[in-house]
Amino acid sequence: SSSSSSSKPPPSLHDEIVRFVDAMLELGRRGKLPGRTYTKPPPKWVGNKQSREMLQFGVYTNANRVQWAPVIALPPLLRRVSDLLVEKGVVGKGERLDTCCVNVYGVGHWLPPHVDNPSFARPFVTVSLESEQSAVFGEVLTGDNGHWAGGHRVFMPIGSALRVTGEAGGPRVKHAVESPSSRRISLTFRRLSSSALDDMRRNLTGRLLAKWRRVRTAGVDLLSEEKERQSGARGDAKKDLHRGRNSSKSSPLPQSLATSLLAAENGGGLAMPQAESSHVQQVYDSIASHWNRTRHSPWPAVVDWLHKNGVAPQGGGG
């Protein structure tokens, strides 16, 4: 089922989100957003307008496939919207949505019939901004270039929240975005399923975790600078955002992984991938006793060479 709630947000919130999105787009176009937060339309799709610009917060998808590339965390402004969805009863407290894909459609842009990746739990919610447009849901959708027939047409007024769940969430029922008559911004809030989270935990590596940490830190700094620029409230805005840098909310991954990531940053909490356990840990465990008996002192020839060449030895370099 799909349902649309048209309780329009306060004009100030709507306009604040639009200003924020435009500022992030400009930074993305200039290559200033860290990680894969910004995505421009693929060149092969630009000609027929099967495209849109995207900002992805919390998790990254490419061609509707979830990938573990780092992106900025869900920003405070979009967390407010997610909280409102719970407050207004669009989703339950146990369904809180902690990722957001911001789609910016220009005149004529469209998306073909598709099903959102099953790695995302249902329901998901799309909030529409700037103009009233429509989407079509159905098992058989015909047409092309953003003009679709068949199924059920759902109109999405400015500020509406479209909740998609049950059969409307796939796999038999697909949905397509129709070609808008004027610019539209959609905020699609989702959360990863438990199986997707388990897969992510199994495949998380130290190198990938380090990338996420760098993107998270850069994102917090960038968002605080942007808030200062827009509001002029120097000091307080940065203080508020930096206060959350070490909290779970500033994680570049969905909120549901925050506890595991914080534990990993402190030296534990995530299971070692099976390949690393078999081919690294077990190998070192098997030779540990021999190494302990034979690697107790340096070879004299090596020490002489180092002293003659003035090179400082490094211990524990692997």
mmCIF file of C-alpha atoms in Angstrom:
data_model
loop_
_atom_site.group_PDB
_atom_site.id
_atom_site.type_symbol
_atom_site.label_atom_id
_atom_site.label_comp_id
_atom_site.label_asym_id
_atom_site.label_seq_id
_atom_site.Cartn_x
_atom_site.Cartn_y
_atom_site.Cartn_z
ATOM 1 C CA SER A 1 0.000 0.000 0.000
ATOM 2 C CA SER A 2 1.032 3.591 -0.483
ATOM 3 C CA SER A 3 -0.448 6.580 1.254
ATOM 4 C CA SER A 4 0.255 10.289 1.031
ATOM 5 C CA SER A 5 -0.039 12.692 3.948
ATOM 6 C CA SER A 6 -0.432 16.316 2.862
ATOM 7 C CA SER A 7 0.184 18.058 6.188
ATOM 8 C CA LYS A 8 2.349 20.799 4.760
ATOM 9 C CA PRO A 9 5.420 21.706 6.827
ATOM 10 C CA PRO A 10 5.863 25.280 8.018
ATOM 11 C CA PRO A 11 6.988 27.495 5.100
ATOM 12 C CA SER A 12 10.141 28.346 6.997
ATOM 13 C CA LEU A 13 11.144 24.663 7.247
ATOM 14 C CA HIS A 14 10.342 24.018 3.578
ATOM 15 C CA ASP A 15 12.414 27.013 2.492
ATOM 16 C CA GLU A 16 15.245 26.122 4.872
ATOM 17 C CA ILE A 17 15.500 22.637 3.382
ATOM 18 C CA VAL A 18 15.478 23.999 -0.185
ATOM 19 C CA ARG A 19 18.262 26.461 0.655
ATOM 20 C CA PHE A 20 20.250 23.675 2.276
ATOM 21 C CA VAL A 21 19.829 21.367 -0.727
ATOM 22 C CA ASP A 22 20.864 24.099 -3.167
ATOM 23 C CA ALA A 23 23.963 24.883 -1.085
ATOM 24 C CA MET A 24 24.936 21.192 -0.958
ATOM 25 C CA LEU A 25 24.392 20.827 -4.709
ATOM 26 C CA GLU A 26 26.698 23.748 -5.410
ATOM 27 C CA LEU A 27 29.388 22.237 -3.201
ATOM 28 C CA GLY A 28 28.922 18.864 -4.867
ATOM 29 C CA ARG A 29 29.262 20.292 -8.366
ATOM 30 C CA ARG A 30 32.550 21.904 -7.309
ATOM 31 C CA GLY A 31 33.835 18.636 -5.868
ATOM 32 C CA LYS A 32 33.721 19.939 -2.283
ATOM 33 C CA LEU A 33 31.472 17.275 -0.726
ATOM 34 C CA PRO A 34 33.416 14.381 0.826
ATOM 35 C CA GLY A 35 33.006 10.758 -0.207
ATOM 36 C CA ARG A 36 30.186 9.845 -2.579
ATOM 37 C CA THR A 37 27.680 12.260 -1.058
ATOM 38 C CA TYR A 38 27.019 13.992 -4.406
ATOM 39 C CA THR A 39 26.137 12.187 -7.639
ATOM 40 C CA LYS A 40 25.634 13.877 -10.983
ATOM 41 C CA PRO A 41 23.537 12.292 -13.749
ATOM 42 C CA PRO A 42 25.432 9.710 -15.855
ATOM 43 C CA PRO A 43 26.274 11.161 -19.282
ATOM 44 C CA LYS A 44 24.480 8.304 -21.080
ATOM 45 C CA TRP A 45 21.194 9.332 -19.443
ATOM 46 C CA VAL A 46 21.436 13.098 -19.766
ATOM 47 C CA GLY A 47 20.246 13.187 -23.371
ATOM 48 C CA ASN A 48 16.805 11.692 -22.723
ATOM 49 C CA LYS A 49 16.570 13.187 -19.185
ATOM 50 C CA GLN A 50 16.443 9.805 -17.452
ATOM 51 C CA SER A 51 18.392 11.436 -14.695
ATOM 52 C CA ARG A 52 18.543 13.721 -11.694
ATOM 53 C CA GLU A 53 21.156 15.088 -9.326
ATOM 54 C CA MET A 54 21.418 13.274 -6.013
ATOM 55 C CA LEU A 55 22.696 13.900 -2.505
ATOM 56 C CA GLN A 56 22.983 10.761 -0.395
ATOM 57 C CA PHE A 57 23.238 10.881 3.374
ATOM 58 C CA GLY A 58 23.747 7.883 5.632
ATOM 59 C CA VAL A 59 24.216 5.234 2.937
ATOM 60 C CA TYR A 60 25.282 5.176 -0.721
ATOM 61 C CA THR A 61 23.505 3.525 -3.628
ATOM 62 C CA ASN A 62 24.604 3.244 -7.244
ATOM 63 C CA ALA A 63 22.065 2.237 -9.899
ATOM 64 C CA ASN A 64 19.744 1.113 -7.089
ATOM 65 C CA ARG A 65 22.448 -1.103 -5.527
ATOM 66 C CA VAL A 66 23.638 -0.491 -1.974
ATOM 67 C CA GLN A 67 27.405 -0.051 -1.823
ATOM 68 C CA TRP A 68 29.547 0.552 1.239
ATOM 69 C CA ALA A 69 31.115 3.769 -0.036
ATOM 70 C CA PRO A 70 31.415 6.578 2.544
ATOM 71 C CA VAL A 71 28.946 9.476 2.555
ATOM 72 C CA ILE A 72 28.108 12.267 4.990
ATOM 73 C CA ALA A 73 25.873 11.392 7.933
ATOM 74 C CA LEU A 74 22.211 12.378 7.964
ATOM 75 C CA PRO A 75 22.458 16.146 8.616
ATOM 76 C CA PRO A 76 20.670 17.705 11.628
ATOM 77 C CA LEU A 77 18.130 19.448 9.373
ATOM 78 C CA LEU A 78 17.085 16.166 7.749
ATOM 79 C CA ARG A 79 17.059 14.424 11.128
ATOM 80 C CA ARG A 80 14.426 16.995 12.115
ATOM 81 C CA VAL A 81 12.294 15.881 9.165
ATOM 82 C CA SER A 82 12.782 12.217 10.106
ATOM 83 C CA ASP A 83 11.699 13.039 13.660
ATOM 84 C CA LEU A 84 8.616 14.817 12.290
ATOM 85 C CA LEU A 85 7.633 11.689 10.360
ATOM 86 C CA VAL A 86 7.543 9.813 13.664
ATOM 87 C CA GLU A 87 5.814 12.668 15.491
ATOM 88 C CA LYS A 88 3.091 12.904 12.830
ATOM 89 C CA GLY A 89 2.543 9.138 12.801
ATOM 90 C CA VAL A 90 3.772 8.576 9.236
ATOM 91 C CA VAL A 91 6.128 5.902 10.620
ATOM 92 C CA GLY A 92 6.274 4.268 14.030
ATOM 93 C CA LYS A 93 9.044 4.771 16.558
ATOM 94 C CA GLY A 94 10.408 1.343 15.692
ATOM 95 C CA GLU A 95 10.498 2.310 12.002
ATOM 96 C CA ARG A 96 12.584 5.470 12.404
ATOM 97 C CA LEU A 97 14.315 6.257 9.082
ATOM 98 C CA ASP A 98 18.017 7.097 9.295
ATOM 99 C CA THR A 99 19.182 7.563 5.688
ATOM 100 C CA CYS A 100 18.044 10.036 3.045
ATOM 101 C CA CYS A 101 18.467 10.227 -0.716
ATOM 102 C CA VAL A 102 17.794 13.759 -1.980
ATOM 103 C CA ASN A 103 16.662 13.703 -5.620
ATOM 104 C CA VAL A 104 16.548 16.965 -7.547
ATOM 105 C CA TYR A 105 14.438 16.738 -10.704
ATOM 106 C CA GLY A 106 14.527 19.429 -13.364
ATOM 107 C CA VAL A 107 11.791 19.975 -15.919
ATOM 108 C CA GLY A 108 11.399 16.810 -17.982
ATOM 109 C CA HIS A 109 13.510 14.543 -15.763
ATOM 110 C CA TRP A 110 12.086 11.110 -14.942
ATOM 111 C CA LEU A 111 12.776 7.635 -13.572
ATOM 112 C CA PRO A 112 11.683 4.355 -15.237
ATOM 113 C CA PRO A 113 9.558 1.707 -13.496
ATOM 114 C CA HIS A 114 11.598 0.156 -10.703
ATOM 115 C CA VAL A 115 11.510 -1.367 -7.219
ATOM 116 C CA ASP A 116 13.612 0.138 -4.460
ATOM 117 C CA ASN A 117 16.437 -2.171 -3.436
ATOM 118 C CA PRO A 118 15.247 -4.860 -0.964
ATOM 119 C CA SER A 119 18.247 -4.014 1.223
ATOM 120 C CA PHE A 120 16.043 -1.192 2.480
ATOM 121 C CA ALA A 121 13.322 -2.162 4.948
ATOM 122 C CA ARG A 122 9.735 -1.161 4.300
ATOM 123 C CA PRO A 123 8.187 1.319 4.745
ATOM 124 C CA PHE A 124 10.147 4.097 3.118
ATOM 125 C CA VAL A 125 8.858 7.652 2.821
ATOM 126 C CA THR A 126 9.248 10.330 0.160
ATOM 127 C CA VAL A 127 8.726 13.985 1.113
ATOM 128 C CA SER A 128 8.067 16.300 -1.847
ATOM 129 C CA LEU A 129 9.215 19.921 -2.068
ATOM 130 C CA GLU A 130 8.916 22.868 -4.472
ATOM 131 C CA SER A 131 6.158 21.562 -6.774
ATOM 132 C CA GLU A 132 3.254 19.099 -6.873
ATOM 133 C CA GLN A 133 4.051 16.152 -9.111
ATOM 134 C CA SER A 134 3.009 12.505 -9.442
ATOM 135 C CA ALA A 135 4.269 8.933 -9.425
ATOM 136 C CA VAL A 136 2.666 5.802 -10.850
ATOM 137 C CA PHE A 137 2.445 2.386 -9.134
ATOM 138 C CA GLY A 138 1.517 -0.859 -10.872
ATOM 139 C CA GLU A 139 2.541 -4.357 -11.897
ATOM 140 C CA VAL A 140 2.509 -3.403 -15.584
ATOM 141 C CA LEU A 141 3.498 0.154 -16.513
ATOM 142 C CA THR A 142 3.819 1.193 -20.141
ATOM 143 C CA GLY A 143 5.193 4.296 -21.808
ATOM 144 C CA ASP A 144 8.554 6.010 -21.993
ATOM 145 C CA ASN A 145 10.446 9.238 -21.287
ATOM 146 C CA GLY A 146 8.526 9.999 -18.118
ATOM 147 C CA HIS A 147 5.007 9.451 -19.443
ATOM 148 C CA TRP A 148 3.478 6.305 -17.975
ATOM 149 C CA ALA A 149 0.169 4.486 -18.307
ATOM 150 C CA GLY A 150 -1.388 1.742 -16.227
ATOM 151 C CA GLY A 151 -1.452 1.266 -12.506
ATOM 152 C CA HIS A 152 -2.404 3.853 -9.919
ATOM 153 C CA ARG A 153 -1.317 7.493 -10.087
ATOM 154 C CA VAL A 154 -0.409 9.169 -6.789
ATOM 155 C CA PHE A 155 -0.199 12.960 -6.576
ATOM 156 C CA MET A 156 2.383 14.389 -4.207
ATOM 157 C CA PRO A 157 1.609 17.973 -3.111
ATOM 158 C CA ILE A 158 4.294 20.264 -1.759
ATOM 159 C CA GLY A 159 5.221 19.081 1.711
ATOM 160 C CA SER A 160 3.417 15.740 1.379
ATOM 161 C CA ALA A 161 4.869 12.520 2.792
ATOM 162 C CA LEU A 162 4.285 9.416 0.677
ATOM 163 C CA ARG A 163 4.640 6.205 2.726
ATOM 164 C CA VAL A 164 5.368 3.115 0.606
ATOM 165 C CA THR A 165 4.971 -0.331 2.146
ATOM 166 C CA GLY A 166 3.329 -3.723 1.603
ATOM 167 C CA GLU A 167 2.703 -4.723 -2.024
ATOM 168 C CA ALA A 168 3.450 -1.172 -3.212
ATOM 169 C CA GLY A 169 7.036 -1.679 -2.007
ATOM 170 C CA GLY A 170 7.654 -4.514 -4.494
ATOM 171 C CA PRO A 171 8.745 -6.851 -5.860
ATOM 172 C CA ARG A 172 5.722 -7.320 -8.145
ATOM 173 C CA VAL A 173 4.526 -3.729 -7.988
ATOM 174 C CA LYS A 174 6.862 -1.156 -9.483
ATOM 175 C CA HIS A 175 6.741 2.618 -9.382
ATOM 176 C CA ALA A 176 7.899 5.272 -11.818
ATOM 177 C CA VAL A 177 8.500 9.012 -11.473
ATOM 178 C CA GLU A 178 6.681 11.059 -14.068
ATOM 179 C CA SER A 179 8.278 13.939 -15.905
ATOM 180 C CA PRO A 180 7.742 17.068 -13.754
ATOM 181 C CA SER A 181 6.401 20.314 -15.180
ATOM 182 C CA SER A 182 8.643 22.316 -12.838
ATOM 183 C CA ARG A 183 11.575 21.672 -10.524
ATOM 184 C CA ARG A 184 10.920 19.152 -7.738
ATOM 185 C CA ILE A 185 12.985 17.987 -4.773
ATOM 186 C CA SER A 186 12.187 14.655 -3.171
ATOM 187 C CA LEU A 187 13.603 13.499 0.155
ATOM 188 C CA THR A 188 13.440 9.702 0.252
ATOM 189 C CA PHE A 189 13.956 8.497 3.809
ATOM 190 C CA ARG A 190 14.840 4.820 4.298
ATOM 191 C CA ARG A 191 16.558 2.433 6.696
ATOM 192 C CA LEU A 192 18.606 -0.660 5.949
ATOM 193 C CA SER A 193 17.118 -4.076 6.649
ATOM 194 C CA SER A 194 18.608 -6.292 9.349
ATOM 195 C CA SER A 195 20.067 -8.641 6.710
ATOM 196 C CA ALA A 196 21.766 -5.738 4.943
ATOM 197 C CA LEU A 197 23.220 -4.561 8.241
ATOM 198 C CA ASP A 198 24.529 -8.066 8.940
ATOM 199 C CA ASP A 199 26.151 -8.157 5.504
ATOM 200 C CA MET A 200 27.737 -4.801 6.133
ATOM 201 C CA ARG A 201 29.131 -5.913 9.486
ATOM 202 C CA ARG A 202 30.658 -9.030 7.892
ATOM 203 C CA ASN A 203 32.393 -7.031 5.187
ATOM 204 C CA LEU A 204 33.556 -4.033 7.188
ATOM 205 C CA THR A 205 37.342 -3.653 7.078
ATOM 206 C CA GLY A 206 39.689 -1.397 8.974
ATOM 207 C CA ARG A 207 40.525 0.522 5.805
ATOM 208 C CA LEU A 208 36.862 1.130 4.996
ATOM 209 C CA LEU A 209 36.161 2.164 8.577
ATOM 210 C CA ALA A 210 39.004 4.697 8.360
ATOM 211 C CA LYS A 211 37.475 6.156 5.187
ATOM 212 C CA TRP A 212 34.093 6.495 6.864
ATOM 213 C CA ARG A 213 35.706 8.224 9.836
ATOM 214 C CA ARG A 214 37.453 10.752 7.572
ATOM 215 C CA VAL A 215 34.265 11.479 5.607
ATOM 216 C CA ARG A 216 32.240 11.807 8.816
ATOM 217 C CA THR A 217 34.693 14.335 10.254
ATOM 218 C CA ALA A 218 34.892 16.303 7.002
ATOM 219 C CA GLY A 219 31.096 16.290 6.765
ATOM 220 C CA VAL A 220 30.625 17.670 10.279
ATOM 221 C CA ASP A 221 33.098 20.466 9.558
ATOM 222 C CA LEU A 222 31.480 21.281 6.215
ATOM 223 C CA LEU A 223 27.943 21.319 7.614
ATOM 224 C CA SER A 224 28.939 23.577 10.482
ATOM 225 C CA GLU A 225 30.616 26.011 8.088
ATOM 226 C CA GLU A 226 27.558 26.018 5.829
ATOM 227 C CA LYS A 227 25.195 26.623 8.734
ATOM 228 C CA GLU A 228 27.347 29.534 9.881
ATOM 229 C CA ARG A 229 27.339 30.962 6.367
ATOM 230 C CA GLN A 230 23.558 30.719 6.000
ATOM 231 C CA SER A 231 22.542 31.867 9.452
ATOM 232 C CA GLY A 232 25.448 34.086 10.479
ATOM 233 C CA ALA A 233 25.337 32.430 13.878
ATOM 234 C CA ARG A 234 29.071 31.870 14.212
ATOM 235 C CA GLY A 235 30.090 29.831 17.210
ATOM 236 C CA ASP A 236 26.762 28.343 18.307
ATOM 237 C CA ALA A 237 26.167 26.415 15.077
ATOM 238 C CA LYS A 238 29.669 24.958 15.052
ATOM 239 C CA LYS A 239 29.435 24.135 18.743
ATOM 240 C CA ASP A 240 26.144 22.259 18.241
ATOM 241 C CA LEU A 241 27.435 20.228 15.319
ATOM 242 C CA HIS A 242 30.840 19.458 16.821
ATOM 243 C CA ARG A 243 29.179 18.379 20.032
ATOM 244 C CA GLY A 244 27.755 15.467 18.015
ATOM 245 C CA ARG A 245 31.019 14.504 16.315
ATOM 246 C CA ASN A 246 31.714 11.666 18.744
ATOM 247 C CA SER A 247 28.081 10.721 19.170
ATOM 248 C CA SER A 248 26.229 8.046 17.248
ATOM 249 C CA LYS A 249 24.238 10.668 15.321
ATOM 250 C CA SER A 250 27.327 11.891 13.488
ATOM 251 C CA SER A 251 28.123 8.477 12.054
ATOM 252 C CA PRO A 252 28.193 8.433 8.228
ATOM 253 C CA LEU A 253 26.366 5.111 8.414
ATOM 254 C CA PRO A 254 22.745 4.599 9.394
ATOM 255 C CA GLN A 255 21.852 5.158 13.027
ATOM 256 C CA SER A 256 21.243 1.429 13.459
ATOM 257 C CA LEU A 257 24.987 0.773 12.977
ATOM 258 C CA ALA A 258 26.215 3.583 15.205
ATOM 259 C CA THR A 259 26.804 1.458 18.310
ATOM 260 C CA SER A 260 28.828 -1.111 16.388
ATOM 261 C CA LEU A 261 30.928 1.566 14.713
ATOM 262 C CA LEU A 262 31.698 3.366 17.936
ATOM 263 C CA ALA A 263 32.807 0.053 19.429
ATOM 264 C CA ALA A 264 34.988 -0.591 16.387
ATOM 265 C CA GLU A 265 36.642 2.817 16.727
ATOM 266 C CA ASN A 266 37.505 1.873 20.313
ATOM 267 C CA GLY A 267 39.082 -1.397 19.285
ATOM 268 C CA GLY A 268 36.269 -3.932 19.212
ATOM 269 C CA GLY A 269 32.639 -4.608 18.612
ATOM 270 C CA LEU A 270 32.605 -5.907 15.029
ATOM 271 C CA ALA A 271 33.174 -9.496 13.978
ATOM 272 C CA MET A 272 36.298 -10.188 11.911
ATOM 273 C CA PRO A 273 35.529 -11.231 8.315
ATOM 274 C CA GLN A 274 35.954 -14.989 7.793
ATOM 275 C CA ALA A 275 38.663 -14.525 5.141
ATOM 276 C CA GLU A 276 40.773 -12.417 7.482
ATOM 277 C CA SER A 277 40.276 -14.882 10.327
ATOM 278 C CA SER A 278 41.352 -17.865 8.186
ATOM 279 C CA HIS A 279 44.213 -16.361 6.212
ATOM 280 C CA VAL A 280 45.640 -13.817 8.651
ATOM 281 C CA GLN A 281 44.740 -14.458 12.272
ATOM 282 C CA GLN A 282 45.040 -18.259 12.173
ATOM 283 C CA VAL A 283 48.355 -18.086 10.281
ATOM 284 C CA TYR A 284 49.891 -15.770 12.854
ATOM 285 C CA ASP A 285 48.501 -17.879 15.680
ATOM 286 C CA SER A 286 50.101 -21.034 14.237
ATOM 287 C CA ILE A 287 53.607 -19.487 14.003
ATOM 288 C CA ALA A 288 53.452 -17.445 17.199
ATOM 289 C CA SER A 289 55.329 -19.957 19.414
ATOM 290 C CA HIS A 290 58.160 -20.404 16.895
ATOM 291 C CA TRP A 291 58.526 -16.674 16.383
ATOM 292 C CA ASN A 292 58.542 -16.095 20.118
ATOM 293 C CA ARG A 293 61.546 -18.452 20.467
ATOM 294 C CA THR A 294 63.544 -17.285 17.426
ATOM 295 C CA ARG A 295 62.811 -13.569 16.984
ATOM 296 C CA HIS A 296 64.184 -12.406 20.335
ATOM 297 C CA SER A 297 67.191 -10.374 19.054
ATOM 298 C CA PRO A 298 68.317 -8.642 15.823
ATOM 299 C CA TRP A 299 70.752 -10.196 13.374
ATOM 300 C CA PRO A 300 74.241 -8.636 13.885
ATOM 301 C CA ALA A 301 74.789 -8.064 10.170
ATOM 302 C CA VAL A 302 71.569 -6.080 9.914
ATOM 303 C CA VAL A 303 72.484 -3.926 12.917
ATOM 304 C CA ASP A 304 75.954 -3.204 11.440
ATOM 305 C CA TRP A 305 74.438 -2.208 8.084
ATOM 306 C CA LEU A 306 71.932 0.119 9.723
ATOM 307 C CA HIS A 307 74.606 1.823 11.838
ATOM 308 C CA LYS A 308 76.932 2.285 8.827
ATOM 309 C CA ASN A 309 74.194 3.759 6.645
ATOM 310 C CA GLY A 310 72.677 5.976 9.316
ATOM 311 C CA VAL A 311 69.208 4.481 8.962
ATOM 312 C CA ALA A 312 66.944 4.347 12.000
ATOM 313 C CA PRO A 313 65.339 0.900 12.365
ATOM 314 C CA GLN A 314 61.595 0.650 12.668
ATOM 315 C CA GLY A 315 60.089 -2.055 14.846
ATOM 316 C CA GLY A 316 56.684 -3.587 14.290
ATOM 317 C CA GLY A 317 56.326 -2.343 10.709
ATOM 318 C CA GLY A 318 55.161 -5.717 9.385
#
